[in-house]
Amino acid sequence: MRFICPLKSIPLLVATLLLASGCGFYLRTTTLGTYLSTVNIDVAQSPVLEKELKQVFSLNEVSVSDSESADLSIRLKDSNLQKSASLVVPREGLQEYELILEVTFTVWFNGDEETVEDLSFTKAGRVRVHPNQLLSTSAEEQTVKTELNQGVVDDFVHELYLRLAREQETK
């Protein structure tokens, strides 16, 4: 058995910590709440998207308001879920189809509808059809739909965060 001197491992520990801190190993301290205080969400046509948006804005310390003069207003312009076959193996009874969710939000800032802009996002996911287990296929499809909605909301919030951060830097 070989004995390692504790004094020799200190420089290695310091070097590791310096590398870890230099490559982004830190906690992010800014959220959307840094740039916005209120948001008006008008996406009642899609309760799943509405729930996801309210939850993510709440987690980002932005309060949801009914006021049309909120810091940010979001309206669902279009939401389209498409289903297309992606794999069929008849002898093995295997089928797979793809769900594609396309969502367009209309956004504007500070109640000023002159700043209206459309932001579109697309997410796709695959669902396997199990001929002997149709109930599990239905549950899998619902899981994929939930993941697609969450993905669209995550992409939207990420895009919004980056835009607001860039605007703040230029001021």
PDB file of C-alpha atoms in Angstrom:
ATOM      1  CA  MET A   1       0.000   0.000   0.000  1.00  0.00           C
ATOM      2  CA  ARG A   2       1.289   3.386  -0.976  1.00  0.00           C
ATOM      3  CA  PHE A   3       0.938   6.391   1.334  1.00  0.00           C
ATOM      4  CA  ILE A   4       0.125   9.765  -0.267  1.00  0.00           C
ATOM      5  CA  CYS A   5       1.399  12.781   1.583  1.00  0.00           C
ATOM      6  CA  PRO A   6      -1.461  15.232   2.321  1.00  0.00           C
ATOM      7  CA  LEU A   7       0.792  18.203   1.497  1.00  0.00           C
ATOM      8  CA  LYS A   8       1.341  16.922  -2.037  1.00  0.00           C
ATOM      9  CA  SER A   9      -2.422  16.686  -2.691  1.00  0.00           C
ATOM     10  CA  ILE A  10      -3.156  20.324  -1.716  1.00  0.00           C
ATOM     11  CA  PRO A  11      -1.847  21.832  -4.985  1.00  0.00           C
ATOM     12  CA  LEU A  12      -3.895  19.267  -6.904  1.00  0.00           C
ATOM     13  CA  LEU A  13      -7.002  20.212  -4.940  1.00  0.00           C
ATOM     14  CA  VAL A  14      -6.396  23.952  -5.529  1.00  0.00           C
ATOM     15  CA  ALA A  15      -5.850  23.390  -9.260  1.00  0.00           C
ATOM     16  CA  THR A  16      -9.058  21.358  -9.509  1.00  0.00           C
ATOM     17  CA  LEU A  17     -11.083  24.035  -7.721  1.00  0.00           C
ATOM     18  CA  LEU A  18      -9.645  26.774  -9.966  1.00  0.00           C
ATOM     19  CA  LEU A  19     -10.520  24.806 -13.091  1.00  0.00           C
ATOM     20  CA  ALA A  20     -14.025  24.087 -11.858  1.00  0.00           C
ATOM     21  CA  SER A  21     -14.704  27.732 -10.994  1.00  0.00           C
ATOM     22  CA  GLY A  22     -13.289  28.928 -14.314  1.00  0.00           C
ATOM     23  CA  CYS A  23     -15.531  26.726 -16.443  1.00  0.00           C
ATOM     24  CA  GLY A  24     -18.871  28.016 -15.149  1.00  0.00           C
ATOM     25  CA  PHE A  25     -19.233  25.905 -12.011  1.00  0.00           C
ATOM     26  CA  TYR A  26     -21.225  28.529 -10.097  1.00  0.00           C
ATOM     27  CA  LEU A  27     -24.803  29.360  -9.258  1.00  0.00           C
ATOM     28  CA  ARG A  28     -26.670  31.685 -11.588  1.00  0.00           C
ATOM     29  CA  THR A  29     -27.970  34.620  -9.590  1.00  0.00           C
ATOM     30  CA  THR A  30     -30.156  36.333 -12.161  1.00  0.00           C
ATOM     31  CA  THR A  31     -33.653  35.242 -13.119  1.00  0.00           C
ATOM     32  CA  LEU A  32     -36.391  36.751 -15.260  1.00  0.00           C
ATOM     33  CA  GLY A  33     -37.431  38.549 -12.064  1.00  0.00           C
ATOM     34  CA  THR A  34     -34.282  40.625 -12.453  1.00  0.00           C
ATOM     35  CA  TYR A  35     -35.738  42.149 -15.628  1.00  0.00           C
ATOM     36  CA  LEU A  36     -39.521  41.818 -15.197  1.00  0.00           C
ATOM     37  CA  SER A  37     -41.884  42.174 -12.283  1.00  0.00           C
ATOM     38  CA  THR A  38     -45.261  41.359 -13.889  1.00  0.00           C
ATOM     39  CA  VAL A  39     -46.488  39.292 -16.834  1.00  0.00           C
ATOM     40  CA  ASN A  40     -49.937  39.045 -18.422  1.00  0.00           C
ATOM     41  CA  ILE A  41     -50.568  35.566 -19.839  1.00  0.00           C
ATOM     42  CA  ASP A  42     -53.454  35.063 -22.288  1.00  0.00           C
ATOM     43  CA  VAL A  43     -53.187  31.439 -23.447  1.00  0.00           C
ATOM     44  CA  ALA A  44     -56.492  30.064 -22.143  1.00  0.00           C
ATOM     45  CA  GLN A  45     -56.949  28.046 -25.369  1.00  0.00           C
ATOM     46  CA  SER A  46     -54.173  25.783 -24.108  1.00  0.00           C
ATOM     47  CA  PRO A  47     -54.544  25.065 -20.382  1.00  0.00           C
ATOM     48  CA  VAL A  48     -51.349  22.963 -20.360  1.00  0.00           C
ATOM     49  CA  LEU A  49     -49.250  25.813 -21.785  1.00  0.00           C
ATOM     50  CA  GLU A  50     -50.935  28.281 -19.430  1.00  0.00           C
ATOM     51  CA  LYS A  51     -50.111  26.129 -16.404  1.00  0.00           C
ATOM     52  CA  GLU A  52     -46.481  25.671 -17.526  1.00  0.00           C
ATOM     53  CA  LEU A  53     -46.026  29.404 -18.197  1.00  0.00           C
ATOM     54  CA  LYS A  54     -47.504  30.433 -14.846  1.00  0.00           C
ATOM     55  CA  GLN A  55     -45.316  27.925 -13.042  1.00  0.00           C
ATOM     56  CA  VAL A  56     -42.086  28.954 -14.776  1.00  0.00           C
ATOM     57  CA  PHE A  57     -42.729  32.682 -14.260  1.00  0.00           C
ATOM     58  CA  SER A  58     -43.514  32.048 -10.600  1.00  0.00           C
ATOM     59  CA  LEU A  59     -40.235  30.137 -10.223  1.00  0.00           C
ATOM     60  CA  ASN A  60     -38.454  33.078 -11.866  1.00  0.00           C
ATOM     61  CA  GLU A  61     -39.952  35.532  -9.351  1.00  0.00           C
ATOM     62  CA  VAL A  62     -42.304  37.234 -11.834  1.00  0.00           C
ATOM     63  CA  SER A  63     -45.900  37.741 -10.734  1.00  0.00           C
ATOM     64  CA  VAL A  64     -48.744  36.902 -13.094  1.00  0.00           C
ATOM     65  CA  SER A  65     -51.135  39.817 -13.577  1.00  0.00           C
ATOM     66  CA  ASP A  66     -54.413  40.439 -15.399  1.00  0.00           C
ATOM     67  CA  SER A  67     -53.296  43.962 -16.247  1.00  0.00           C
ATOM     68  CA  GLU A  68     -52.806  44.778 -19.922  1.00  0.00           C
ATOM     69  CA  SER A  69     -50.012  47.168 -18.917  1.00  0.00           C
ATOM     70  CA  ALA A  70     -47.825  44.457 -17.380  1.00  0.00           C
ATOM     71  CA  ASP A  71     -44.088  44.501 -18.077  1.00  0.00           C
ATOM     72  CA  LEU A  72     -44.660  41.655 -20.538  1.00  0.00           C
ATOM     73  CA  SER A  73     -47.848  40.446 -22.219  1.00  0.00           C
ATOM     74  CA  ILE A  74     -48.054  37.021 -23.831  1.00  0.00           C
ATOM     75  CA  ARG A  75     -50.847  35.825 -26.084  1.00  0.00           C
ATOM     76  CA  LEU A  76     -51.086  32.430 -27.760  1.00  0.00           C
ATOM     77  CA  LYS A  77     -51.342  33.099 -31.484  1.00  0.00           C
ATOM     78  CA  ASP A  78     -51.228  29.523 -32.722  1.00  0.00           C
ATOM     79  CA  SER A  79     -50.672  26.008 -31.419  1.00  0.00           C
ATOM     80  CA  ASN A  80     -50.523  23.013 -33.705  1.00  0.00           C
ATOM     81  CA  LEU A  81     -49.843  19.375 -32.825  1.00  0.00           C
ATOM     82  CA  GLN A  82     -49.057  17.118 -35.778  1.00  0.00           C
ATOM     83  CA  LYS A  83     -48.700  13.365 -35.866  1.00  0.00           C
ATOM     84  CA  SER A  84     -46.696  11.590 -38.553  1.00  0.00           C
ATOM     85  CA  ALA A  85     -45.551   7.988 -38.951  1.00  0.00           C
ATOM     86  CA  SER A  86     -41.806   7.695 -38.616  1.00  0.00           C
ATOM     87  CA  LEU A  87     -41.191   3.931 -38.437  1.00  0.00           C
ATOM     88  CA  VAL A  88     -43.253   0.927 -39.442  1.00  0.00           C
ATOM     89  CA  VAL A  89     -41.980  -2.659 -39.215  1.00  0.00           C
ATOM     90  CA  PRO A  90     -45.046  -4.780 -40.109  1.00  0.00           C
ATOM     91  CA  ARG A  91     -43.598  -8.224 -39.388  1.00  0.00           C
ATOM     92  CA  GLU A  92     -42.484  -7.268 -35.921  1.00  0.00           C
ATOM     93  CA  GLY A  93     -45.630  -5.253 -35.212  1.00  0.00           C
ATOM     94  CA  LEU A  94     -43.541  -2.219 -34.311  1.00  0.00           C
ATOM     95  CA  GLN A  95     -44.743   1.239 -35.169  1.00  0.00           C
ATOM     96  CA  GLU A  96     -43.421   4.573 -34.121  1.00  0.00           C
ATOM     97  CA  TYR A  97     -44.826   7.993 -34.814  1.00  0.00           C
ATOM     98  CA  GLU A  98     -43.596  11.483 -34.232  1.00  0.00           C
ATOM     99  CA  LEU A  99     -45.499  14.244 -32.482  1.00  0.00           C
ATOM    100  CA  ILE A 100     -44.534  17.752 -33.555  1.00  0.00           C
ATOM    101  CA  LEU A 101     -45.723  20.729 -31.513  1.00  0.00           C
ATOM    102  CA  GLU A 102     -45.524  24.153 -33.141  1.00  0.00           C
ATOM    103  CA  VAL A 103     -46.426  27.139 -30.969  1.00  0.00           C
ATOM    104  CA  THR A 104     -46.424  30.848 -31.786  1.00  0.00           C
ATOM    105  CA  PHE A 105     -46.675  33.428 -29.019  1.00  0.00           C
ATOM    106  CA  THR A 106     -47.394  37.112 -29.579  1.00  0.00           C
ATOM    107  CA  VAL A 107     -45.513  39.254 -27.053  1.00  0.00           C
ATOM    108  CA  TRP A 108     -45.265  42.946 -26.256  1.00  0.00           C
ATOM    109  CA  PHE A 109     -43.719  44.984 -23.468  1.00  0.00           C
ATOM    110  CA  ASN A 110     -45.194  47.550 -21.041  1.00  0.00           C
ATOM    111  CA  GLY A 111     -48.673  47.514 -22.601  1.00  0.00           C
ATOM    112  CA  ASP A 112     -47.260  49.060 -25.788  1.00  0.00           C
ATOM    113  CA  GLU A 113     -48.790  47.080 -28.640  1.00  0.00           C
ATOM    114  CA  GLU A 114     -46.478  48.846 -31.090  1.00  0.00           C
ATOM    115  CA  THR A 115     -43.744  46.510 -29.844  1.00  0.00           C
ATOM    116  CA  VAL A 116     -45.777  43.400 -30.793  1.00  0.00           C
ATOM    117  CA  GLU A 117     -43.651  40.522 -31.955  1.00  0.00           C
ATOM    118  CA  ASP A 118     -44.339  36.869 -32.765  1.00  0.00           C
ATOM    119  CA  LEU A 119     -42.042  34.175 -31.362  1.00  0.00           C
ATOM    120  CA  SER A 120     -42.362  30.626 -32.715  1.00  0.00           C
ATOM    121  CA  PHE A 121     -41.052  27.389 -31.238  1.00  0.00           C
ATOM    122  CA  THR A 122     -41.130  23.793 -32.424  1.00  0.00           C
ATOM    123  CA  LYS A 123     -40.510  20.601 -30.474  1.00  0.00           C
ATOM    124  CA  ALA A 124     -40.734  16.983 -31.605  1.00  0.00           C
ATOM    125  CA  GLY A 125     -40.935  13.661 -29.789  1.00  0.00           C
ATOM    126  CA  ARG A 126     -41.411  10.000 -30.727  1.00  0.00           C
ATOM    127  CA  VAL A 127     -44.071   7.601 -29.483  1.00  0.00           C
ATOM    128  CA  ARG A 128     -43.801   3.835 -29.879  1.00  0.00           C
ATOM    129  CA  VAL A 129     -46.971   1.896 -30.560  1.00  0.00           C
ATOM    130  CA  HIS A 130     -47.154  -1.392 -28.703  1.00  0.00           C
ATOM    131  CA  PRO A 131     -49.899  -3.431 -30.442  1.00  0.00           C
ATOM    132  CA  ASN A 132     -50.404  -5.633 -27.380  1.00  0.00           C
ATOM    133  CA  GLN A 133     -50.300  -2.728 -24.930  1.00  0.00           C
ATOM    134  CA  LEU A 134     -52.446   0.083 -26.319  1.00  0.00           C
ATOM    135  CA  LEU A 135     -53.027   1.604 -22.872  1.00  0.00           C
ATOM    136  CA  SER A 136     -49.288   2.022 -22.318  1.00  0.00           C
ATOM    137  CA  THR A 137     -49.025   3.636 -25.775  1.00  0.00           C
ATOM    138  CA  SER A 138     -51.694   6.150 -24.792  1.00  0.00           C
ATOM    139  CA  ALA A 139     -49.860   6.931 -21.547  1.00  0.00           C
ATOM    140  CA  GLU A 140     -46.579   7.287 -23.447  1.00  0.00           C
ATOM    141  CA  GLU A 141     -48.222   9.693 -25.907  1.00  0.00           C
ATOM    142  CA  GLN A 142     -49.521  11.814 -23.028  1.00  0.00           C
ATOM    143  CA  THR A 143     -46.042  11.870 -21.480  1.00  0.00           C
ATOM    144  CA  VAL A 144     -44.511  13.001 -24.785  1.00  0.00           C
ATOM    145  CA  LYS A 145     -47.160  15.746 -25.164  1.00  0.00           C
ATOM    146  CA  THR A 146     -46.350  17.018 -21.662  1.00  0.00           C
ATOM    147  CA  GLU A 147     -42.624  17.004 -22.446  1.00  0.00           C
ATOM    148  CA  LEU A 148     -43.243  18.907 -25.702  1.00  0.00           C
ATOM    149  CA  ASN A 149     -45.239  21.602 -23.897  1.00  0.00           C
ATOM    150  CA  GLN A 150     -42.558  21.915 -21.222  1.00  0.00           C
ATOM    151  CA  GLY A 151     -39.871  22.107 -23.907  1.00  0.00           C
ATOM    152  CA  VAL A 152     -41.666  24.905 -25.762  1.00  0.00           C
ATOM    153  CA  VAL A 153     -42.098  26.893 -22.550  1.00  0.00           C
ATOM    154  CA  ASP A 154     -38.454  26.326 -21.574  1.00  0.00           C
ATOM    155  CA  ASP A 155     -37.273  27.501 -25.008  1.00  0.00           C
ATOM    156  CA  PHE A 156     -39.561  30.547 -24.818  1.00  0.00           C
ATOM    157  CA  VAL A 157     -38.345  31.546 -21.355  1.00  0.00           C
ATOM    158  CA  HIS A 158     -34.706  30.964 -22.341  1.00  0.00           C
ATOM    159  CA  GLU A 159     -35.117  33.144 -25.460  1.00  0.00           C
ATOM    160  CA  LEU A 160     -36.830  35.833 -23.390  1.00  0.00           C
ATOM    161  CA  TYR A 161     -34.139  35.732 -20.708  1.00  0.00           C
ATOM    162  CA  LEU A 162     -31.319  36.061 -23.253  1.00  0.00           C
ATOM    163  CA  ARG A 163     -33.076  38.948 -25.002  1.00  0.00           C
ATOM    164  CA  LEU A 164     -33.688  40.857 -21.770  1.00  0.00           C
ATOM    165  CA  ALA A 165     -30.109  40.234 -20.591  1.00  0.00           C
ATOM    166  CA  ARG A 166     -28.714  41.549 -23.921  1.00  0.00           C
ATOM    167  CA  GLU A 167     -30.922  44.648 -23.732  1.00  0.00           C
ATOM    168  CA  GLN A 168     -29.746  45.284 -20.168  1.00  0.00           C
ATOM    169  CA  GLU A 169     -26.082  45.018 -21.258  1.00  0.00           C
ATOM    170  CA  THR A 170     -26.553  47.577 -24.038  1.00  0.00           C
ATOM    171  CA  LYS A 171     -28.057  50.162 -21.669  1.00  0.00           C
TER     172      LYS A 171
END
